Coordinates of C-alpha atoms and ligand atoms in Angstrom, one line a residue:
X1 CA 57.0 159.2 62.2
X2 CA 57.5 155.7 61.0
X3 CA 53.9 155.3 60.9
X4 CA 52.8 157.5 58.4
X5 CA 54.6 155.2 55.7
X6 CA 51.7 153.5 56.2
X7 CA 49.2 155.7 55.5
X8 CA 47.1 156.3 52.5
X9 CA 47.5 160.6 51.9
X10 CA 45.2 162.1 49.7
X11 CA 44.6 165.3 48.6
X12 CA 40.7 165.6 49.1
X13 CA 38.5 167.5 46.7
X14 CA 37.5 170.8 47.7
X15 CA 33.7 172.1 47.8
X16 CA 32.3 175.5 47.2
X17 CA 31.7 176.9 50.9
X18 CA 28.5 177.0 52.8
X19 CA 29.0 180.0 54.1
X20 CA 25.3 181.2 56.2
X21 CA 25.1 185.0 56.2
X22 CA 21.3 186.5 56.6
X23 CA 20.8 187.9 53.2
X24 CA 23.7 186.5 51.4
X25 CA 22.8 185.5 47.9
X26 CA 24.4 182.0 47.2
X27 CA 24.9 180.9 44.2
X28 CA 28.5 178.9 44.6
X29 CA 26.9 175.1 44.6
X30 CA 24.8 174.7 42.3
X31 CA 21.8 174.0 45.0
X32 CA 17.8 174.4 44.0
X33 CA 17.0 178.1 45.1
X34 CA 13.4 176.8 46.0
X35 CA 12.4 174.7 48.7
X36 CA 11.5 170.5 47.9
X37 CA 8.0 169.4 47.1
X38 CA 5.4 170.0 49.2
X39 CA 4.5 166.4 50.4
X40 CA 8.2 166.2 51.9
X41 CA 7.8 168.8 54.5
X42 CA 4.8 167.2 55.1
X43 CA 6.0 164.1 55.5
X44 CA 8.7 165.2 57.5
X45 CA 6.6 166.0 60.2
X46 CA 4.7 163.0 60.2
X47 CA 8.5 160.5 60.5
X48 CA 7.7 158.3 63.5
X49 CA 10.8 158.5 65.7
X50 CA 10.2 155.6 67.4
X51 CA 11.3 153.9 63.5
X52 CA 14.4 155.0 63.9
X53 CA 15.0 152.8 66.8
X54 CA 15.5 150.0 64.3
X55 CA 18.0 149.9 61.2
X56 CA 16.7 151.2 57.7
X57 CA 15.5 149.1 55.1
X58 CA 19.5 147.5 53.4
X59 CA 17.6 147.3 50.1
X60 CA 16.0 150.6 50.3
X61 CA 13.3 149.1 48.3
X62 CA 10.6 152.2 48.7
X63 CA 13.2 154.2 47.0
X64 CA 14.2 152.5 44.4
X65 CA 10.8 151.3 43.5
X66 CA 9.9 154.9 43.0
X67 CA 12.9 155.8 41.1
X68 CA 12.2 152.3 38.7
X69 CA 8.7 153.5 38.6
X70 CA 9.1 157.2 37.1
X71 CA 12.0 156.0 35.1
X72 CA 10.3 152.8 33.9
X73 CA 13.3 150.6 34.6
X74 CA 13.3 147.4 37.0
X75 CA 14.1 148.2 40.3
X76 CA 16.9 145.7 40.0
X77 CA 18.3 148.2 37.3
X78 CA 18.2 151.3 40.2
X79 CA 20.9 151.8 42.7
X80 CA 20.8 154.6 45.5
X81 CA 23.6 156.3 47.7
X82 CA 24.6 159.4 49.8
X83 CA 24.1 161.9 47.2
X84 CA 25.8 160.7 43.7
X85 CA 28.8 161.3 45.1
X86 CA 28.9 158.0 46.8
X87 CA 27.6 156.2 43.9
X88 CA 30.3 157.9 41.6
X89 CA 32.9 156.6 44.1
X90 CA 31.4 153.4 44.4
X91 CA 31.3 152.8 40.6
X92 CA 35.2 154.1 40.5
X93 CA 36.2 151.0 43.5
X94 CA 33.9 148.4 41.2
X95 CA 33.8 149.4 37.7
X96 CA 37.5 151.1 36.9
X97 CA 39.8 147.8 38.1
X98 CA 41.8 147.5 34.6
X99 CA 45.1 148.7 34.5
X100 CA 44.6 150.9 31.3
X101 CA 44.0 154.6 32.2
X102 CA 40.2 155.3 32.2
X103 CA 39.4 158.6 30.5
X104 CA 37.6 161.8 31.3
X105 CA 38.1 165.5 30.4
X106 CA 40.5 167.8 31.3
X107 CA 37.7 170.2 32.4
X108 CA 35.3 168.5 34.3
X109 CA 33.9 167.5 38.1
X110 CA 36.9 168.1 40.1
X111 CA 36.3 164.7 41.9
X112 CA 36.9 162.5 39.5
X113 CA 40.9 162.8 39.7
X114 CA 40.4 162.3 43.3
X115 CA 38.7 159.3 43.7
X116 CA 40.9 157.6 41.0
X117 CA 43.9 158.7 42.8
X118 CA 41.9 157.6 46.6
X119 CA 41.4 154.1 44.7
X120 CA 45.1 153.9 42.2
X121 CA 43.1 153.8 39.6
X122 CA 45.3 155.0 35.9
X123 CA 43.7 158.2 34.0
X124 CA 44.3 160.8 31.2
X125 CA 42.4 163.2 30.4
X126 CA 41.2 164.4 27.4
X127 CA 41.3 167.8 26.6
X128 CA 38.3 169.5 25.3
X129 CA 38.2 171.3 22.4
X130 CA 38.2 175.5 22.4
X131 CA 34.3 175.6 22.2
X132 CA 34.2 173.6 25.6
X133 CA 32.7 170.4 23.4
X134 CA 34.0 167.1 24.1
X135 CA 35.8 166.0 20.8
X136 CA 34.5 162.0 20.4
X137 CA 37.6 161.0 19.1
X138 CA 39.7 161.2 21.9
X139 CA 37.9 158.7 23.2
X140 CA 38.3 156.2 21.3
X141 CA 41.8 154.9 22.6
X142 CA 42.6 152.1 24.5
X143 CA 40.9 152.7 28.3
X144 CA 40.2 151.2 31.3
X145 CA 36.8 153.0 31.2
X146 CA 34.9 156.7 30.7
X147 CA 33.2 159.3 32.9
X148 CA 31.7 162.4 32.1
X149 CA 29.1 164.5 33.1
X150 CA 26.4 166.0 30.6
X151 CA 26.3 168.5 31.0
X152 CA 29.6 169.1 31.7
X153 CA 30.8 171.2 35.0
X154 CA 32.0 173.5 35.4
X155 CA 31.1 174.5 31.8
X156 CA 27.0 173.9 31.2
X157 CA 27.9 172.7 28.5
X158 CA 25.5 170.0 26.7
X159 CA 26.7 167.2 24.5
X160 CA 23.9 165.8 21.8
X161 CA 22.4 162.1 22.7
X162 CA 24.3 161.1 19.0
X163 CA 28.0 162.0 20.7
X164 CA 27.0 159.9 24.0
X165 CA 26.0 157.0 22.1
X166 CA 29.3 157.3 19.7
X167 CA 31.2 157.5 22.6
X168 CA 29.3 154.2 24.5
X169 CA 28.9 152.3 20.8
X170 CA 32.6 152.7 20.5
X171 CA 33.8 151.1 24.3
X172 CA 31.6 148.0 24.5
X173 CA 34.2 146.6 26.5
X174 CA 34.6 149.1 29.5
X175 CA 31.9 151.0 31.5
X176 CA 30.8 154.5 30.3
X177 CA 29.5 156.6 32.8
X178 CA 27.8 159.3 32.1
X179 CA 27.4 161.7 35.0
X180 CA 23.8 163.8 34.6
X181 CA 23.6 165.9 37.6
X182 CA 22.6 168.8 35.4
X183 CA 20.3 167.2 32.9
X184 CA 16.7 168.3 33.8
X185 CA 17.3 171.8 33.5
X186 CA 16.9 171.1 29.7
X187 CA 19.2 168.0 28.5
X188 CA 18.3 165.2 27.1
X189 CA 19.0 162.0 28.8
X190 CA 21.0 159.1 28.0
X191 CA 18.5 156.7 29.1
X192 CA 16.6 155.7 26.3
X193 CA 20.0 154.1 25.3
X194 CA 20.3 151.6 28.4
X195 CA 18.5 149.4 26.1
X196 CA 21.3 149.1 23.5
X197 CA 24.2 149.0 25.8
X198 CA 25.0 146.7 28.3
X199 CA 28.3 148.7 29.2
X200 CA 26.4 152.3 30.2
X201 CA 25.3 154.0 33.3
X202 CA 23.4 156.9 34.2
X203 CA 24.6 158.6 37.5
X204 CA 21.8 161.8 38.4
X205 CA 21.1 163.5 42.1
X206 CA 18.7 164.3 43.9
X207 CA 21.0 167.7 45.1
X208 CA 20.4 170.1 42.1
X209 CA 16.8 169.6 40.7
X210 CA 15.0 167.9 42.9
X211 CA 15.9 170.7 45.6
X212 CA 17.3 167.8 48.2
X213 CA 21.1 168.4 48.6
X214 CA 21.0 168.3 52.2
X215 CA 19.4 165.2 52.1
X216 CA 21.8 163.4 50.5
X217 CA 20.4 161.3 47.6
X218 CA 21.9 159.9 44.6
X219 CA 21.7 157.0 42.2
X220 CA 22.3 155.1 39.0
X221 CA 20.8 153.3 36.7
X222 CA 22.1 150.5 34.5
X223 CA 21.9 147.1 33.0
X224 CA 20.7 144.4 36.1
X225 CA 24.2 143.1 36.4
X226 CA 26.3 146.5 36.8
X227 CA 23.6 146.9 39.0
X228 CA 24.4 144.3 41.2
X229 CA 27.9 144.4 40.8
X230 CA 27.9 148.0 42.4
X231 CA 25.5 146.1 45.4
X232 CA 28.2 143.7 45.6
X233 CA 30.7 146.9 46.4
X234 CA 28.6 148.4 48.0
X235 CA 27.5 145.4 50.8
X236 CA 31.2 144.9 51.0
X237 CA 32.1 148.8 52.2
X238 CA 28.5 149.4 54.6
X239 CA 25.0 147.8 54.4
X240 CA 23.3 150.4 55.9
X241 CA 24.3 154.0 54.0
X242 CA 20.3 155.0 53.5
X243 CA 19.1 156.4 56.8
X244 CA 15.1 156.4 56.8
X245 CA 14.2 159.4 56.4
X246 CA 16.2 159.7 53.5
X247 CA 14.3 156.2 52.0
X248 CA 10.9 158.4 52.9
X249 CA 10.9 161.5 51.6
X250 CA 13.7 160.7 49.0
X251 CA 10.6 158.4 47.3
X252 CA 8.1 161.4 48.2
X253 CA 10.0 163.4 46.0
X254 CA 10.1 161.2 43.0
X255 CA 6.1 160.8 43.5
X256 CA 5.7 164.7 42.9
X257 CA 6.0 165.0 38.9
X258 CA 4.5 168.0 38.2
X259 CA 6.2 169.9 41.1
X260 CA 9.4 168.6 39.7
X261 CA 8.7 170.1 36.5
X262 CA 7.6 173.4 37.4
X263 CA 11.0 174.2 39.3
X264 CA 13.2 173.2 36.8
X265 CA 11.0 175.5 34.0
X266 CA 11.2 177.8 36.1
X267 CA 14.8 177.5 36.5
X268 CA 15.6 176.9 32.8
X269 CA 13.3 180.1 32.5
X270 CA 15.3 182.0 34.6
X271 CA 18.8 181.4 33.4
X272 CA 17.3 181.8 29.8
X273 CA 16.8 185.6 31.3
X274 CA 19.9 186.1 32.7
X275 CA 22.4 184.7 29.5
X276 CA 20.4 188.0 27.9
X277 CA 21.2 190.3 30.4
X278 CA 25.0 189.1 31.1
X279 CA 25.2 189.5 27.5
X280 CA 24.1 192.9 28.2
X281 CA 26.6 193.7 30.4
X282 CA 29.9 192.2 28.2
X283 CA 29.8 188.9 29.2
X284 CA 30.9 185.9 27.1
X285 CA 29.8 182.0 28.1
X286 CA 29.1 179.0 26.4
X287 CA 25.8 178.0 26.2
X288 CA 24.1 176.2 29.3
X289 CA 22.0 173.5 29.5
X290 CA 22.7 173.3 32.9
X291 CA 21.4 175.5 36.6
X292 CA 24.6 177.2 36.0
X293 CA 26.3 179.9 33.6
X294 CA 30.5 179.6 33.0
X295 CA 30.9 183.7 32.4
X296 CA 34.0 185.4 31.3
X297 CA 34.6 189.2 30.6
X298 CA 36.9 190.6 28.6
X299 CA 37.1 193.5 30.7
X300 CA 36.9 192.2 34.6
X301 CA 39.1 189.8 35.5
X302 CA 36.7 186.6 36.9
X303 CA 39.1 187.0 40.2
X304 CA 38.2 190.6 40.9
X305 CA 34.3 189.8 40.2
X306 CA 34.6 187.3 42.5
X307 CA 35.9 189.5 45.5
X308 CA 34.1 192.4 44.9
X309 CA 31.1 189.8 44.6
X310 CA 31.9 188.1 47.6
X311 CA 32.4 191.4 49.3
X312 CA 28.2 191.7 48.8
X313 CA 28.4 188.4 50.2
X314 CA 26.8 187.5 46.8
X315 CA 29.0 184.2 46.4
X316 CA 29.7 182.5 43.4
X317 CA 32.6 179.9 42.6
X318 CA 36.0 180.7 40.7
X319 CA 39.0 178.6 40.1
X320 CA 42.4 179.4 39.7
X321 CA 43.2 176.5 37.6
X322 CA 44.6 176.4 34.0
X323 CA 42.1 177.3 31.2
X324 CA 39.7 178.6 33.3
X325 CA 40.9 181.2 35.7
X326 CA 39.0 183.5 33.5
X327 CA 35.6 182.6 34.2
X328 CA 33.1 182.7 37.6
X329 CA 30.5 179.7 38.0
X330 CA 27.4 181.6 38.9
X331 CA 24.6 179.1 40.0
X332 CA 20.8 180.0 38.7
X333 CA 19.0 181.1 41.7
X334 CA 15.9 182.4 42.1
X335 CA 14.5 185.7 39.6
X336 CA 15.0 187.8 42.6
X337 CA 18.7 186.3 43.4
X338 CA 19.6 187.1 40.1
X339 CA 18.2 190.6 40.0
X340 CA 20.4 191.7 43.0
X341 CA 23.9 190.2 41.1
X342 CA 22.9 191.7 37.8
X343 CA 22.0 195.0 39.7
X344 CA 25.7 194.7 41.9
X345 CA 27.8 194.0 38.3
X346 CA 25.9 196.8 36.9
X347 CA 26.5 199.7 38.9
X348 CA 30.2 198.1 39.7
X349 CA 31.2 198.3 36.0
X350 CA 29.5 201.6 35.9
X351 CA 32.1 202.7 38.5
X352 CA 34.8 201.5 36.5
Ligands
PLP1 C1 26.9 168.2 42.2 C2 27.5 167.1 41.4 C3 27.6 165.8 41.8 C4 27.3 165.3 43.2 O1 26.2 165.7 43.8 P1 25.7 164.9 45.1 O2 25.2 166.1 45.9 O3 26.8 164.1 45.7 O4 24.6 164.1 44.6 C5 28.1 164.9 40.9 N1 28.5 165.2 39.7 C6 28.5 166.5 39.3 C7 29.0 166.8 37.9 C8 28.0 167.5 40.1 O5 28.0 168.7 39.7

């Protein structure tokens, strides 16, 4: 059809599945196994409906005032979307406009190609080196900008504050992104260097440990005027992408420190446990700083684990894709969770 010349294809990025089987253990996405603070269901309850008659706040100022305030940042240094997905492809539209390639590695977040290909934006990739770690150098070519997540997906794998700043000291004139999803289950944030580097921001999510993916909740931080050069994007594309419920209970969840810190200790805890015991059974990964472990055996294909896990309806994530069809994502869940997968890949391998 003459039509379709027209059209913009793309080939979308593909998420674990959400499969919903009573007693499945799933541990695909990388979701919080416990539930979120207590003061959200609580304030849940307590959403007047009758609010919603009315649009939610543009500005989502109760948000990002609690964000600013834990963080201690201006609020005009904070910027919230629909999970950090839509901040991540919001910074692609308004940050990565050069026509140099920007750069990110070759393992990484799966989106990233996507959204530069959605938007035409040039990249190369870097390949990291054999122990997973990014190697500094390669970014320090010509580029259009940087992105990458630290920890790095699908890997765990956690690159020292002194790299991220090499990296950011080294590109003063693009934006580096760095992408921490995973980096309060035991990483040390880039943060601290906002106040050096006009040209950084901090992407992080309110999906993996703050126990909210279904909620949708996302943001950045930055200098003021990234900031409000991704508000300029963002007003362009839709005013309103922060329903009210989301504004509420997103802040409520900021508010609850200590809560916050006891489920990702116990999460850290917990995957501590488990790199013993997959050690224990043959297993080789690198080390995780992340609510994840990226395990390889030399003995089970990752494939086969996968099936026969799946066939338990225990579900983790695999990948047939080039340097890493060997290995199976498992997400930390809870001590229980984990008991019933090391218990399954025990007596399987014991079978043969
Ligand atoms: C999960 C994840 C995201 C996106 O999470 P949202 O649910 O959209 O906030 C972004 N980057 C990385 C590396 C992730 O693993």
């Amino acid at each position: 059809m003459k039509w379709e010349e027209n059209v913009r294809r793309t080939v979308p990025y593909v998420a674990g599945e959400q499969p919903n089987k009573p007693g499945m253990i799933k541990l695909n996405t990388n979701e919080c196994p416990y539930p979120p603070a207590p003061g959200v269901e609580r304030l849940m309850r307590e959403i007047d409906c009758g609010a919603l008659r009315l649009y939610p706040d543009p500005d989502t100022a109760l948000l990002v005032n609690a964000l600013a305030d834990y963080y201690r940042v201006k609020p005009e240094q904070v910027f919230v979307g629909v999970g950090s997905d839509d901040v991540l492809s919001m910074s692609f539209l308004t940050f990565f406009n050069g026509s140099s390639p920007i750069l990110f590695p070759d393992i990484t977040y799966s989106f990233y190609d996507v959204w530069a290909e959605l938007y035409r934006i040039p990249y190369k990739t870097c390949a990291l080196a054999e122990d997973w770690h990014i190697r500094p150098q390669d970014y320090k070519q010509p580029n259009g900008g940087i992105i990458f997540p630290n920890p790095n997906a699908p890997t765990g794998v956690l690159e020292p504050l002194e790299v991220v700043e090499e990296i950011v000291a080294a590109n003063r004139d693009v934006v580096v992104i760095i992408d921490e999803a995973y980096i309060d289950f035991g990483g040390v944030s880039a943060l601290p260097l906002l106040e050096k580097y006009d040209n950084l921001m901090i992407v992080q999510t309110f999906s993996k440990s703050r126990a909210m993916a279904g909620m949708r909740i996302g943001f950045a931080i930055g200098n003021e005027k990234l900031i409000r050069y991704l508000n300029d994007a963002k007003f362009s594309f839709n005013s309103y992408t922060m329903n009210l419920p989301a504004q509420i209970l997103g802040a409520e969840a900021v508010r609850d420190a200590a809560y916050f810190k006891e489920i990702t200790g116990r999460i850290a805890a917990t995957r501590e446990r488990v790199k013993g015991e997959l050690h224990k059974l043959g297993f080789s990964f690198p080390d995780s700083k992340a609510n994840f472990i990226f395990a390889s055996h030399p003995k089970y294909p990752a494939e086969q684990l996968f099936w026969a896990l799946r066939e338990a309806d225990i579900y983790v994530r695999y990948w047939n894709k080039p340097r890493i069809s060997d290995f199976l994502r498992i997400t930390v869940g809870t001590d229980e969770q984990m008991d019933r997968l090391l218990g399954f890949l025990t007596e399987y391998m014991q079978e043969g």
